[in-house]
Coordinates of N, CA and C in Angstrom, one line a residue:
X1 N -16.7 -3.9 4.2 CA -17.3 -4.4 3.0 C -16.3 -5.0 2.1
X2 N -16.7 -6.2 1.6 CA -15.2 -7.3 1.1 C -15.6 -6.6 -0.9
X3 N -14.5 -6.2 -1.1 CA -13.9 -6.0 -2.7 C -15.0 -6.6 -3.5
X4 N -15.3 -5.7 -4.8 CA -16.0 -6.9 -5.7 C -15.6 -6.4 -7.1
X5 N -14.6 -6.2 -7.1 CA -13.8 -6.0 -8.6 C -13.1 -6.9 -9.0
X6 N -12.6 -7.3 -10.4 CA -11.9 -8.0 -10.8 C -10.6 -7.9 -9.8
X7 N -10.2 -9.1 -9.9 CA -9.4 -9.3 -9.0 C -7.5 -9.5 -10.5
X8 N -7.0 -8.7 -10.6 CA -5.8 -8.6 -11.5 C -4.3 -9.0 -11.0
X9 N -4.7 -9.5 -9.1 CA -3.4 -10.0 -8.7 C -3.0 -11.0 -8.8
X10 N -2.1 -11.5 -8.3 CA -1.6 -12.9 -8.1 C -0.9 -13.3 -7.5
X11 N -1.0 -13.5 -6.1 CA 0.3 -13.9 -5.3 C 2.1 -14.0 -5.8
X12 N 1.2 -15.4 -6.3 CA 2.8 -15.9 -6.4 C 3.3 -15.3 -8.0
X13 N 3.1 -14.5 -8.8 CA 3.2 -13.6 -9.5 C 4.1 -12.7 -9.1
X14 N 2.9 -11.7 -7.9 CA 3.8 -10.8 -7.5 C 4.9 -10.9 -6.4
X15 N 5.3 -12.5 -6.1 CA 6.3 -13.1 -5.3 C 7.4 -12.8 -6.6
X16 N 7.1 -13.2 -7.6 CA 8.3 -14.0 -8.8 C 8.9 -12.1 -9.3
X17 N 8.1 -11.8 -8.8 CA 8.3 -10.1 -9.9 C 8.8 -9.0 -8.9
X18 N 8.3 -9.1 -7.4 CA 8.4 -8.3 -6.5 C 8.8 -8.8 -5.1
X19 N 9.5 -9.8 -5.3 CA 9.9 -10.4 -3.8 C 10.6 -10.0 -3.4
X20 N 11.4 -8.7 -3.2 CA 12.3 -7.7 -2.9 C 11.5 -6.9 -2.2
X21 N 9.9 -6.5 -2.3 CA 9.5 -5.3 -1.4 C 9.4 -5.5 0.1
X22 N 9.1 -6.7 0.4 CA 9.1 -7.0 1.7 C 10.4 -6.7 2.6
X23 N 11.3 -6.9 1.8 CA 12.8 -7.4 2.1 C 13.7 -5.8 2.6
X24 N 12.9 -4.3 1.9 CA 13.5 -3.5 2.0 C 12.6 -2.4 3.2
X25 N 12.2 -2.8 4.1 CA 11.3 -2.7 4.7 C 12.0 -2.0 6.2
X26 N 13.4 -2.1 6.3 CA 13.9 -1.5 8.0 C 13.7 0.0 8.6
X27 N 13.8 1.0 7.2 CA 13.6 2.2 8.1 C 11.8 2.6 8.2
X28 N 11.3 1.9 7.5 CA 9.6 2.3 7.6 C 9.3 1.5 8.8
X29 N 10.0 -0.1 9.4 CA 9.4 -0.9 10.2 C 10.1 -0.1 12.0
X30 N 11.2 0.7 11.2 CA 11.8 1.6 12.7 C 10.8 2.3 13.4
X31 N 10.2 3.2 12.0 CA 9.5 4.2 12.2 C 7.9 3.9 12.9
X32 N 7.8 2.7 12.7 CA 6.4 1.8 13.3 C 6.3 1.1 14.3
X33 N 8.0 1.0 14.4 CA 8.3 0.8 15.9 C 7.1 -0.7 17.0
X34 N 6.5 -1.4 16.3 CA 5.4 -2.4 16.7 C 6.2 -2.5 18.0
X35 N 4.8 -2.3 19.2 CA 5.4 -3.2 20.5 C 3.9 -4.1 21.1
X36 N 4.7 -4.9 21.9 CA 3.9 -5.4 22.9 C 2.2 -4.8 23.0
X37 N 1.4 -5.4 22.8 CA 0.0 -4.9 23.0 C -0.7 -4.0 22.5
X38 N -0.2 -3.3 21.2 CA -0.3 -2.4 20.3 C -1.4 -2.6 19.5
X39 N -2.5 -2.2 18.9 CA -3.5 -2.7 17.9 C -3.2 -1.4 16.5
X40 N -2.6 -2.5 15.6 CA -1.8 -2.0 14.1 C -2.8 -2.3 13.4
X41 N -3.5 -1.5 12.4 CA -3.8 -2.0 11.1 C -2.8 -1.6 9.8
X42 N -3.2 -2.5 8.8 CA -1.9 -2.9 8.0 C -3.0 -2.9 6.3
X43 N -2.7 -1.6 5.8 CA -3.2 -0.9 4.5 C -2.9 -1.4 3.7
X44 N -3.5 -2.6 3.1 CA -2.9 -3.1 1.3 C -2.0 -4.4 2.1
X45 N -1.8 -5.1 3.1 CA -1.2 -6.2 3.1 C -0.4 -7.0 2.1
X46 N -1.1 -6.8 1.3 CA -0.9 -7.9 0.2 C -0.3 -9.3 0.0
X47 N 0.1 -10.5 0.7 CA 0.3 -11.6 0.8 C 0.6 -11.9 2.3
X48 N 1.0 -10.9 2.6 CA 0.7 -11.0 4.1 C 2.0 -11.2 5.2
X49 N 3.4 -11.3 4.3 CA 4.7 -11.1 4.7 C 4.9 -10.4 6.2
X50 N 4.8 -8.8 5.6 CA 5.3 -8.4 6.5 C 4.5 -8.1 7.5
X51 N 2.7 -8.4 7.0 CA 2.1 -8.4 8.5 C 2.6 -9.1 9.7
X52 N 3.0 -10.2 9.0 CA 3.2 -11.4 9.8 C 4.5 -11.2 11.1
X53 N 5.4 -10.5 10.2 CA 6.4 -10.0 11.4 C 5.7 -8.6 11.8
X54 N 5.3 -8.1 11.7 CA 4.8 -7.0 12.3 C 3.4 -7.7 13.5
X55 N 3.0 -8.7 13.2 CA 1.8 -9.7 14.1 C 2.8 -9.9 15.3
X56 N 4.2 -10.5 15.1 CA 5.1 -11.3 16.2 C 5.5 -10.4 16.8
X57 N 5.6 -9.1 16.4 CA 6.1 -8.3 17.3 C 5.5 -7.8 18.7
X58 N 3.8 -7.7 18.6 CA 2.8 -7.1 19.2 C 2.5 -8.2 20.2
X59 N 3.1 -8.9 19.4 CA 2.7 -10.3 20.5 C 1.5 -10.8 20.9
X60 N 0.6 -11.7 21.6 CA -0.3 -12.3 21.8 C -1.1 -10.8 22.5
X61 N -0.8 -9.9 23.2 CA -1.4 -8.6 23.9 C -1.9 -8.0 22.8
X62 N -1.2 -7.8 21.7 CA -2.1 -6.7 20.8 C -2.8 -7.8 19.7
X63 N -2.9 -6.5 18.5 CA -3.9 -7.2 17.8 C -3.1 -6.3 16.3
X64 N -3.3 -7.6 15.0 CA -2.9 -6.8 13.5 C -3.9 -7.2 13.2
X65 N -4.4 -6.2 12.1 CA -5.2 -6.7 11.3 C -5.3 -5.8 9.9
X66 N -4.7 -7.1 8.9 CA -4.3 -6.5 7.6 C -5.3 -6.9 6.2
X67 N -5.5 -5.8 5.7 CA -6.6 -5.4 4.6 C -5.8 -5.5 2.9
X68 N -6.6 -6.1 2.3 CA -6.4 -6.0 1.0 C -7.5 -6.4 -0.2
X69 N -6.9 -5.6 -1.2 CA -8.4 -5.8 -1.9 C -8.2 -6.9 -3.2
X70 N -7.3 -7.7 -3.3 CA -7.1 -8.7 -3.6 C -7.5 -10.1 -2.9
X71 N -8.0 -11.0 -3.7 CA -8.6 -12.4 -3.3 C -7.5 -13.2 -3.2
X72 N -6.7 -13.0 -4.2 CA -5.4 -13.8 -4.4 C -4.2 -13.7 -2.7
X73 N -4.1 -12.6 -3.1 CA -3.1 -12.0 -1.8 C -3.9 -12.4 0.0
X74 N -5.3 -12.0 -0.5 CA -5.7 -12.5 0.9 C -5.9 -14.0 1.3
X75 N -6.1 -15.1 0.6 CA -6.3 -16.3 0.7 C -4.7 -17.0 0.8
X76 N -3.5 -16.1 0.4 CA -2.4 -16.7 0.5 C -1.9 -16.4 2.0
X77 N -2.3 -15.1 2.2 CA -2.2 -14.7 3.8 C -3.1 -15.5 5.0
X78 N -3.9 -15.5 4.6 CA -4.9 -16.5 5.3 C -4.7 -18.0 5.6
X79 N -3.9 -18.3 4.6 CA -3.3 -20.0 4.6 C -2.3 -20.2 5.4
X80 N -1.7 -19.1 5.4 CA -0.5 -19.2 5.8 C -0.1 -18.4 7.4
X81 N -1.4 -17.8 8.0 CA -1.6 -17.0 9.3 C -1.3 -18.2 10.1
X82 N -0.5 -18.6 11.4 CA -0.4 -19.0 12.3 C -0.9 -18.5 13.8
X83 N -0.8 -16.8 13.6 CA -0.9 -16.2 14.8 C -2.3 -15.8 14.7
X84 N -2.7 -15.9 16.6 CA -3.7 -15.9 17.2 C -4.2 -14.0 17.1
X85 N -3.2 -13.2 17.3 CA -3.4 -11.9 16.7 C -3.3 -11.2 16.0
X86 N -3.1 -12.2 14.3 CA -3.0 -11.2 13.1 C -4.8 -11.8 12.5
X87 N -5.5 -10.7 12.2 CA -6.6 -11.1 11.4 C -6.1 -10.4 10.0
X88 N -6.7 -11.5 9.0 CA -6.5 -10.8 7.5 C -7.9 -11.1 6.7
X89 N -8.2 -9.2 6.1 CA -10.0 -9.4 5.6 C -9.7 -8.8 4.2
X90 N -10.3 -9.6 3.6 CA -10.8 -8.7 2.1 C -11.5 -7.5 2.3
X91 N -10.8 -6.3 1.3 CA -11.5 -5.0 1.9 C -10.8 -4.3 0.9
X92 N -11.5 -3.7 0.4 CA -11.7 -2.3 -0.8 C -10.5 -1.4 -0.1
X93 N -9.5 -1.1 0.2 CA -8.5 -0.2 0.8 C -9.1 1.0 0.5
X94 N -9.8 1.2 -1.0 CA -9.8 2.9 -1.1 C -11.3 3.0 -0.6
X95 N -11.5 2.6 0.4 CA -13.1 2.6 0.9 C -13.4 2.2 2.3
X96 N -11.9 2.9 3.1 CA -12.4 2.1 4.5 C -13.1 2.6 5.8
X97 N -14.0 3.4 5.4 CA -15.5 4.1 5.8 C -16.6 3.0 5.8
X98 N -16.5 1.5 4.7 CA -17.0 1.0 4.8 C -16.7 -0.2 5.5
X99 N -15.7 0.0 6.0 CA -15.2 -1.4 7.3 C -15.4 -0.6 8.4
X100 N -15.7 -0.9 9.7 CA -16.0 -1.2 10.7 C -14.5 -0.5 11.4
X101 N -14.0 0.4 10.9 CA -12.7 0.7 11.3 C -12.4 2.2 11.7
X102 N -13.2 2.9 11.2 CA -12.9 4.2 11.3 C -13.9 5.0 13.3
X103 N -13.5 3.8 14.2 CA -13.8 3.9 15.0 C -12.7 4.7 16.1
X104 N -11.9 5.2 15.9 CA -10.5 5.8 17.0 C -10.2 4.5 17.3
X105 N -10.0 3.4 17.7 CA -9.8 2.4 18.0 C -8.1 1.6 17.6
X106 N -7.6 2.5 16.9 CA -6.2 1.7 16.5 C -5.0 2.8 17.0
X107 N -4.1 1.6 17.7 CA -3.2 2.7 17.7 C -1.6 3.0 17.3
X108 N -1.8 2.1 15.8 CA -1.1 2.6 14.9 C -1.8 2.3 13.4
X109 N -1.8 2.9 12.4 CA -1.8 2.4 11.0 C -0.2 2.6 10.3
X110 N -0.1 1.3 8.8 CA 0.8 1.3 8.8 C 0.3 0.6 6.9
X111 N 1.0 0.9 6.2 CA 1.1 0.8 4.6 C 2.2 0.9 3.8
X112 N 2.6 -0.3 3.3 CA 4.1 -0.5 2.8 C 3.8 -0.8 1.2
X113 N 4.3 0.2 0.6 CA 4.2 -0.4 -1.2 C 3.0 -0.5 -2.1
X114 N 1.8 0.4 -1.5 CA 0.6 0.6 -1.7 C -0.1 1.1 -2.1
X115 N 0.2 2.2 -1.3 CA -0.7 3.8 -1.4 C -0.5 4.4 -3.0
X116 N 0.3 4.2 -3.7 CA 0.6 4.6 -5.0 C -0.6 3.7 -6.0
X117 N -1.3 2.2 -5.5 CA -2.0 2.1 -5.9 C -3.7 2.3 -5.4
X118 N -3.4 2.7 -4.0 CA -4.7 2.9 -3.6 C -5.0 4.0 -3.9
X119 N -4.3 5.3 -4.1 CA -4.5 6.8 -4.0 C -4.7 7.0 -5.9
X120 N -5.0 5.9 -6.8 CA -5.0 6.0 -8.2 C -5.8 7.2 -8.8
X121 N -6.9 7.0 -8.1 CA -8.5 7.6 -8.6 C -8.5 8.8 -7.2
X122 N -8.9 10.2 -8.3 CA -8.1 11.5 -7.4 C -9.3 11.6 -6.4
X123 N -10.3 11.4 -6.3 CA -11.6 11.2 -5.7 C -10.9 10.4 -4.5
X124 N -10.1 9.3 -4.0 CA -9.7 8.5 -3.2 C -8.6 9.9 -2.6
X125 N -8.1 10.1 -3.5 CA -7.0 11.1 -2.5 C -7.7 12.1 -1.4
X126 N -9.5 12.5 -1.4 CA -9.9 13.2 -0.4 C -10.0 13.0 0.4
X127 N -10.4 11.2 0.9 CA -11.2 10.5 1.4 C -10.2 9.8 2.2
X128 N -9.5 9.5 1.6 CA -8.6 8.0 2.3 C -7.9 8.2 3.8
X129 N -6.8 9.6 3.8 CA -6.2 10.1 4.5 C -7.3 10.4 5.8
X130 N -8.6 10.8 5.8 CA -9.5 11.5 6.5 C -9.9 10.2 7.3
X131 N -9.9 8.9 6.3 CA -10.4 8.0 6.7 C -9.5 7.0 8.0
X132 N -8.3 7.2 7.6 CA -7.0 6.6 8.5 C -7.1 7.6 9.4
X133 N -7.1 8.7 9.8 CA -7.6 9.8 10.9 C -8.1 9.5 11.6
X134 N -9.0 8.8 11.3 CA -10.3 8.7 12.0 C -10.4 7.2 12.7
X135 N -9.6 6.1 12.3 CA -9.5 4.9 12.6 C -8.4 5.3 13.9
X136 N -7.5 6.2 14.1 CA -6.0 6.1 14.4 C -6.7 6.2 16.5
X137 N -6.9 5.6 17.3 CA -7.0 6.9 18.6 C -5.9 8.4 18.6
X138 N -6.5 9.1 19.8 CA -5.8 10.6 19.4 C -4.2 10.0 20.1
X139 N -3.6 11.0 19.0 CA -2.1 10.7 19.1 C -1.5 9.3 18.6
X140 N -2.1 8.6 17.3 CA -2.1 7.7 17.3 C -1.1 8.0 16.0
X141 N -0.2 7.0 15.5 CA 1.0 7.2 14.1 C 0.4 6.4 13.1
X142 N 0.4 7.3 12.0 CA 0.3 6.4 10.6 C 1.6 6.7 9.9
X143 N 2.4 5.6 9.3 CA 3.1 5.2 9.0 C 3.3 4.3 7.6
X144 N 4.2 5.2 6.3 CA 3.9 4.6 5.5 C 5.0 4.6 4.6
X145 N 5.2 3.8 3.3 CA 6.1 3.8 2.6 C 5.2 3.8 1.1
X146 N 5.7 4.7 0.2 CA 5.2 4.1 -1.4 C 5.6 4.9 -2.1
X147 N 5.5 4.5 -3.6 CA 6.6 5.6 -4.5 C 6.1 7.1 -4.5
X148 N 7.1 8.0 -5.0 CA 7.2 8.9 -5.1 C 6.9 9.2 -6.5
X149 N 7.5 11.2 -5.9 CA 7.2 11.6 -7.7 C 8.5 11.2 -8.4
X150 N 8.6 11.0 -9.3 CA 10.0 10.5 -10.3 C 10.2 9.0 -10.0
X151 N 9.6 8.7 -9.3 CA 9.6 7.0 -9.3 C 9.6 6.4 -10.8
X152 N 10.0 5.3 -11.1 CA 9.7 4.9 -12.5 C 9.9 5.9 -13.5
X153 N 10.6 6.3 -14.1 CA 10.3 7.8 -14.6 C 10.0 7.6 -16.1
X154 N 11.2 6.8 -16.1 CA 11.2 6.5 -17.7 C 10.2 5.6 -18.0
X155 N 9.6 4.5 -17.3 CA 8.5 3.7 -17.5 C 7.0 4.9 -17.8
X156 N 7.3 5.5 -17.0 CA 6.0 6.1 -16.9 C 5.8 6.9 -18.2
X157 N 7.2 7.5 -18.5 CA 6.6 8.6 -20.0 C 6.6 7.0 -20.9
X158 N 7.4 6.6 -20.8 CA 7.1 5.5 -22.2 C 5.5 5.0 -22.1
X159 N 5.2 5.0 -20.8 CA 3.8 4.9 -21.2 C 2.7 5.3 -21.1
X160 N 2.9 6.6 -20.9 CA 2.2 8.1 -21.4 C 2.1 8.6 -23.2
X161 N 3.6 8.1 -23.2 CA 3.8 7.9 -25.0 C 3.2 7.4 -25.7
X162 N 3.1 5.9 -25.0 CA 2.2 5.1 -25.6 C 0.7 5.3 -26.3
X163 N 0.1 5.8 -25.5 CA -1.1 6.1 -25.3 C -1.6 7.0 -25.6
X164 N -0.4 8.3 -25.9 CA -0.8 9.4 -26.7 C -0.6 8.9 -28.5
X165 N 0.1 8.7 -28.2 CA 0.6 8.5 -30.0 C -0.4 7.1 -30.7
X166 N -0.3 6.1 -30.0 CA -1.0 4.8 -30.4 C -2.7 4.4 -30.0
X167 N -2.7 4.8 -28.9 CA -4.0 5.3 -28.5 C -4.7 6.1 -28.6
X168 N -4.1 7.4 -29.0 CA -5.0 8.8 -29.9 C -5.4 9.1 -28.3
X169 N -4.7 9.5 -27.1 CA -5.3 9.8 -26.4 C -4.8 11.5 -25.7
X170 N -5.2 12.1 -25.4 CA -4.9 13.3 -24.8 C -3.5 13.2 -23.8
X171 N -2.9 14.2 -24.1 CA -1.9 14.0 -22.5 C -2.3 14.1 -21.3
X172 N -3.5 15.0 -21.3 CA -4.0 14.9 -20.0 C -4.5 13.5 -19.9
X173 N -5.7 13.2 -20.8 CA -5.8 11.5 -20.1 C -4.7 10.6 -20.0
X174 N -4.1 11.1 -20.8 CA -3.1 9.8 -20.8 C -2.2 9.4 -19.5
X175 N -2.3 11.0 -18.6 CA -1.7 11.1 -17.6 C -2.6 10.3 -16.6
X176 N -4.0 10.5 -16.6 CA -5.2 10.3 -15.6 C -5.1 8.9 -15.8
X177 N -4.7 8.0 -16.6 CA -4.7 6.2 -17.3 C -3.6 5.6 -16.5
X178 N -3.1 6.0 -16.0 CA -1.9 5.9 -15.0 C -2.3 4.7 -14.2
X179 N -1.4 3.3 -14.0 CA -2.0 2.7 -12.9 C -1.6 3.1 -11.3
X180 N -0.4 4.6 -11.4 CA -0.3 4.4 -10.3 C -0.3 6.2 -10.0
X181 N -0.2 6.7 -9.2 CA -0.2 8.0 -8.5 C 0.9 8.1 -7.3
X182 N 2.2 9.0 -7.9 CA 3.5 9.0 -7.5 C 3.3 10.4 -6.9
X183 N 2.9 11.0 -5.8 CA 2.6 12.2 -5.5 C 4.5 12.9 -4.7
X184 N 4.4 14.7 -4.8 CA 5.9 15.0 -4.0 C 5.9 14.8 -2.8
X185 N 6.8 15.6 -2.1 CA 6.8 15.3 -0.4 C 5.7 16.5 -0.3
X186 N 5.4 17.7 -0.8 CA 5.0 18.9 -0.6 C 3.3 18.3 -0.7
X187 N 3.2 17.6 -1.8 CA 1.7 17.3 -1.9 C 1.1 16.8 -1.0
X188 N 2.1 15.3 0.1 CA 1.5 14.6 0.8 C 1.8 15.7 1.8
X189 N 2.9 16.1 2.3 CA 2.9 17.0 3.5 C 1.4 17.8 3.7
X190 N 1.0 18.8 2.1 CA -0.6 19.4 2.4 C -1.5 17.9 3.0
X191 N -1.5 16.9 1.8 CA -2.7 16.2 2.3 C -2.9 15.4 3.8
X192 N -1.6 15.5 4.1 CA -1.8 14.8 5.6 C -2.2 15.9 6.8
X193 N -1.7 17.2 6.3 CA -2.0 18.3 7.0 C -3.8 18.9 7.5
X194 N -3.8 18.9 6.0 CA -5.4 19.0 5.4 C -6.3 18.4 7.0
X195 N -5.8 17.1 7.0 CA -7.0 16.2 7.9 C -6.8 16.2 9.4
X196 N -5.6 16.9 9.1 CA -4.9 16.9 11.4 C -3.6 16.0 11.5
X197 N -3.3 15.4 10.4 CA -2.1 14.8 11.1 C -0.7 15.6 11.7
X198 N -0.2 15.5 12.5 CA 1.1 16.5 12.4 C 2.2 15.4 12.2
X199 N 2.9 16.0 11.3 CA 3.9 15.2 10.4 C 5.4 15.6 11.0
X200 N 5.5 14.5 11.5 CA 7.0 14.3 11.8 C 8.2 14.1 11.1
X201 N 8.2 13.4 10.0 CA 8.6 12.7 8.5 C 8.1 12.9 7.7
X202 N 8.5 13.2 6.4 CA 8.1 13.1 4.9 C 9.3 13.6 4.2
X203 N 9.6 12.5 4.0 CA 10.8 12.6 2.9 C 10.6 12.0 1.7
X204 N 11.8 11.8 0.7 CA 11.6 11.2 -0.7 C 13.1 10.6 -0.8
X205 N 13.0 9.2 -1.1 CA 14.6 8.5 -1.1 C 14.7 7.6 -2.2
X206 N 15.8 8.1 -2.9 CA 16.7 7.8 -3.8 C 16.8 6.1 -3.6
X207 N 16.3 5.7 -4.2 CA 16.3 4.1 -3.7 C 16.5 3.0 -5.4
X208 N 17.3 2.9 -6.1 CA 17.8 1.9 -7.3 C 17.1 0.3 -7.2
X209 N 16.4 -0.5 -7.6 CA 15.8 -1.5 -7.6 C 16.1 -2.0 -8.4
X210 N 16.8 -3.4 -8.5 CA 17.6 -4.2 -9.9 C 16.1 -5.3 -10.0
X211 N 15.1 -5.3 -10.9 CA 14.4 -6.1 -11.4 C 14.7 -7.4 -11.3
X212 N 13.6 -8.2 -11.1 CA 13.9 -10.1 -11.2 C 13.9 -10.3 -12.6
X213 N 14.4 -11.4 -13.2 CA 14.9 -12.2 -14.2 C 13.6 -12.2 -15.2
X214 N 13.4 -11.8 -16.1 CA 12.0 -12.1 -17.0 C 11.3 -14.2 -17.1
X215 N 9.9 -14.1 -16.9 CA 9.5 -15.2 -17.0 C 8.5 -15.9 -18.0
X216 N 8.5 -17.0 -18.5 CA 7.6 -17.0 -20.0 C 6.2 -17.0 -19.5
X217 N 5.9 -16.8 -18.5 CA 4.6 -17.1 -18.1 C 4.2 -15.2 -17.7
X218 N 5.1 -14.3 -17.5 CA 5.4 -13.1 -17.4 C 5.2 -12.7 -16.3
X219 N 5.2 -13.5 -15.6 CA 5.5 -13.4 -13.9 C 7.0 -12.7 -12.8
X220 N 7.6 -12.1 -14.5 CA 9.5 -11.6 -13.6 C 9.4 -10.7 -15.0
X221 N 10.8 -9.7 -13.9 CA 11.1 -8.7 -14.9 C 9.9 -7.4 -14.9
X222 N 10.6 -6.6 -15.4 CA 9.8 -5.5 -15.5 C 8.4 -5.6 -16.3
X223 N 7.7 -6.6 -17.3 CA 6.0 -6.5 -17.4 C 5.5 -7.2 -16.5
X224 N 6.2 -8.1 -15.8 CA 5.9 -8.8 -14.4 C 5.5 -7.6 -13.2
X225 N 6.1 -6.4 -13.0 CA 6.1 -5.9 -12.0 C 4.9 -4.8 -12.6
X226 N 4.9 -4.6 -13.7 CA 3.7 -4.0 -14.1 C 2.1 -4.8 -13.9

């Protein structure tokens, strides 16, 4: 089922503000290990970068096929697909019960820089995990990368602040208004647990990110990456 929400991305936006996330990608692409004949699906794609090397890897034998619930991000991926084995579909991420996917049929899933915004709304945190379970065949690896707790730290109370003090809003809501959901290792360890996965990995890493240059169009810099 293709997305029908406002669409608030923007490719080449999130090129100008975030073209660094693709680029930090070696120990999650270790851990995913893509070979020859492999059928990967690829959670939140978003412009379609690193599907694209993760498509060349599998080579003409297997199959990628990467989801995003952006119009922007998918039509930039789609222009720019060459290969015969990467498909890229418009698709609600926090809803993929409703794609044609949750068949055992894959046998890897894989989500880079994402899940912090797909897992937003706590109602998705029940669902989503159960839902990649179920897509994966048995003994199949999901594989993923996205912030943590203390990510952003000081962004986030500044704008928790915000919204209590200037918005008259509660701290609890203020916390719930969050565009993003930074969960510990201990949380995801339960939630992956919860559904069957057995977890090999789950760590949390110290990782410093120097911001791109601010842009008058607000495409760079930190309200860019917001």
């Amino acid at each position: 089922m293709a997305n029908t929400k406002a669409d608030h991305w923007s490719s080449e936006k999130y090129q100008n503000a975030a073209g660094f996330v693709p680029q930090l990608t070696t120990k999650v692409l270790e851990y995913l290990s893509p070979q020859p004949g492999k059928r990967i699906l690829d959670i939140g794609c978003g412009d379609g970068q690193l599907t694209t090397s993760i498509a060349s890897r599998v080579t003409e034998t297997g199959q990628v096929l990467g989801l995003d619930a952006s119009p922007s991000f998918i039509a930039t991926a789609q222009k720019s697909n060459t290969l015969s084995q990467l498909n890229i579909e418009l698709q609600d991420c926090t809803k993929l019960d409703q794609h044609e996917l949750t068949n055992g049929d894959w046998d890897k899933a894989f989500s880079n820089a994402a899940m912090h915004w797909i897992l937003r709304a706590p109602e998705t945190r029940t669902s989503f995990f159960g839902d990649v379970y179920r897509a994966l065949k048995p003994g199949g690896r999901f594989v993923f990368e996205m912030g943590g707790k203390g990510n952003c730290a000081e962004l986030h109370t500044a704008f928790t602040a915000a919204l209590t003090t200037v918005g008259d809003l509660s701290l609890e809501a203020a916390r719930e208004a969050s565009p993003w959901f930074f969960p510990s290792v201990d949380w995801m360890r339960k939630a992956l647990d919860d559904v069957g996965f057995d977890v090999l990995v789950c760590e949390s890493e110290y990782r410093p990110t120097k911001s791109t240059e601010s842009r008058a169009d607000g495409s760079g810099g930190l309200d860019g990456w917001v």
